[in-house]
mmCIF file of C-alpha atoms in Angstrom:
data_model
loop_
_atom_site.group_PDB
_atom_site.id
_atom_site.type_symbol
_atom_site.label_atom_id
_atom_site.label_comp_id
_atom_site.label_asym_id
_atom_site.label_seq_id
_atom_site.Cartn_x
_atom_site.Cartn_y
_atom_site.Cartn_z
ATOM 1 C CA MET A 1 39.192 73.698 11.706
ATOM 2 C CA ARG A 2 41.193 71.524 14.067
ATOM 3 C CA VAL A 3 44.441 70.237 12.550
ATOM 4 C CA LEU A 4 46.296 67.349 14.198
ATOM 5 C CA TYR A 5 49.869 66.255 13.512
ATOM 6 C CA PHE A 6 51.355 62.865 14.319
ATOM 7 C CA ALA A 7 54.863 61.344 14.457
ATOM 8 C CA TRP A 8 57.554 63.241 12.524
ATOM 9 C CA LEU A 9 55.032 65.776 11.226
ATOM 10 C CA ARG A 10 54.405 66.850 14.830
ATOM 11 C CA GLN A 11 58.157 67.195 15.370
ATOM 12 C CA LYS A 12 58.636 69.345 12.275
ATOM 13 C CA VAL A 13 55.608 71.590 12.865
ATOM 14 C CA GLY A 14 56.340 71.845 16.587
ATOM 15 C CA VAL A 15 52.796 71.273 17.865
ATOM 16 C CA ALA A 16 50.477 68.293 18.152
ATOM 17 C CA GLU A 17 47.414 70.271 17.116
ATOM 18 C CA GLU A 18 46.287 73.732 16.158
ATOM 19 C CA GLU A 19 43.199 75.636 15.202
ATOM 20 C CA ALA A 20 43.361 76.875 11.617
ATOM 21 C CA ALA A 21 41.135 79.148 9.562
ATOM 22 C CA PRO A 22 42.193 78.694 5.941
ATOM 23 C CA PRO A 23 40.790 81.038 3.305
ATOM 24 C CA ALA A 24 37.628 80.083 1.420
ATOM 25 C CA ASP A 25 39.593 78.936 -1.636
ATOM 26 C CA VAL A 26 41.051 76.036 0.387
ATOM 27 C CA ARG A 27 38.469 73.386 -0.418
ATOM 28 C CA ASP A 28 40.302 70.058 -0.225
ATOM 29 C CA VAL A 29 43.157 68.256 1.538
ATOM 30 C CA ALA A 30 45.675 69.178 -1.182
ATOM 31 C CA GLY A 31 44.773 72.859 -0.902
ATOM 32 C CA LEU A 32 45.010 72.695 2.880
ATOM 33 C CA ILE A 33 48.483 71.157 2.634
ATOM 34 C CA ARG A 34 49.619 73.945 0.286
ATOM 35 C CA TRP A 35 48.205 76.596 2.608
ATOM 36 C CA LEU A 36 49.683 75.029 5.744
ATOM 37 C CA ALA A 37 53.108 74.645 4.080
ATOM 38 C CA ALA A 38 53.245 78.425 3.668
ATOM 39 C CA ARG A 39 52.566 79.153 7.361
ATOM 40 C CA SER A 40 56.043 78.573 8.807
ATOM 41 C CA PRO A 41 59.391 76.908 8.111
ATOM 42 C CA GLY A 42 58.284 73.966 10.267
ATOM 43 C CA HIS A 43 55.091 73.529 8.270
ATOM 44 C CA ALA A 44 57.080 73.812 5.035
ATOM 45 C CA ALA A 45 59.436 71.066 6.232
ATOM 46 C CA ALA A 46 56.547 68.809 7.272
ATOM 47 C CA PHE A 47 54.827 69.120 3.903
ATOM 48 C CA ALA A 48 57.958 69.315 1.715
ATOM 49 C CA ASP A 49 56.984 66.004 0.081
ATOM 50 C CA PRO A 50 53.177 65.693 0.206
ATOM 51 C CA ARG A 51 53.438 62.140 -1.162
ATOM 52 C CA GLN A 52 54.885 61.145 2.221
ATOM 53 C CA VAL A 53 51.886 62.488 4.139
ATOM 54 C CA ARG A 54 48.578 60.772 4.748
ATOM 55 C CA ALA A 55 45.431 62.518 5.954
ATOM 56 C CA ALA A 56 42.147 61.822 7.663
ATOM 57 C CA VAL A 57 39.150 64.151 7.659
ATOM 58 C CA ASN A 58 36.783 63.669 10.578
ATOM 59 C CA GLN A 59 38.548 60.397 11.399
ATOM 60 C CA GLU A 60 38.073 58.926 7.909
ATOM 61 C CA PHE A 61 41.039 58.280 5.622
ATOM 62 C CA ALA A 62 41.220 61.014 3.002
ATOM 63 C CA THR A 63 42.739 61.563 -0.424
ATOM 64 C CA PRO A 64 44.135 64.871 -1.738
ATOM 65 C CA ASP A 65 40.791 65.689 -3.332
ATOM 66 C CA THR A 66 38.724 65.030 -0.184
ATOM 67 C CA PRO A 67 36.769 68.198 0.680
ATOM 68 C CA VAL A 68 37.536 70.113 3.878
ATOM 69 C CA ALA A 69 35.365 72.716 5.573
ATOM 70 C CA PRO A 70 35.318 74.896 8.678
ATOM 71 C CA GLY A 71 34.620 72.758 11.732
ATOM 72 C CA ASP A 72 36.346 69.682 10.312
ATOM 73 C CA GLU A 73 39.068 67.781 12.130
ATOM 74 C CA VAL A 74 41.967 67.063 9.783
ATOM 75 C CA ALA A 75 44.805 64.796 10.870
ATOM 76 C CA PHE A 76 48.145 64.402 9.116
ATOM 77 C CA PHE A 77 50.419 61.418 9.662
ATOM 78 C CA PRO A 78 53.139 59.451 7.886
ATOM 79 C CA PRO A 79 52.368 56.342 5.854
ATOM 80 C CA VAL A 80 51.912 53.360 8.146
ATOM 81 C CA THR A 81 53.161 49.876 7.416
ATOM 82 C CA GLY A 82 52.049 46.813 9.243
ATOM 83 C CA GLY A 83 53.637 43.490 9.898
#
């Protein structure tokens, strides 16, 4: 699974992208966030408030219950406002 981080999430995690192999019980975006948050202090800081994180799975906006699988591309980014 390819995981991408944008904006302040990238700063907190310390990388723009990484390859991840979560365990089989990680089946959705919410589970992936919980698993990633346990990987390092930077990950924990990035996902400290999951309500402030948006996700896309395979370049489609995703909700916490969106399924994830090996081979997916999952991107995390802050909420975006337009004007």
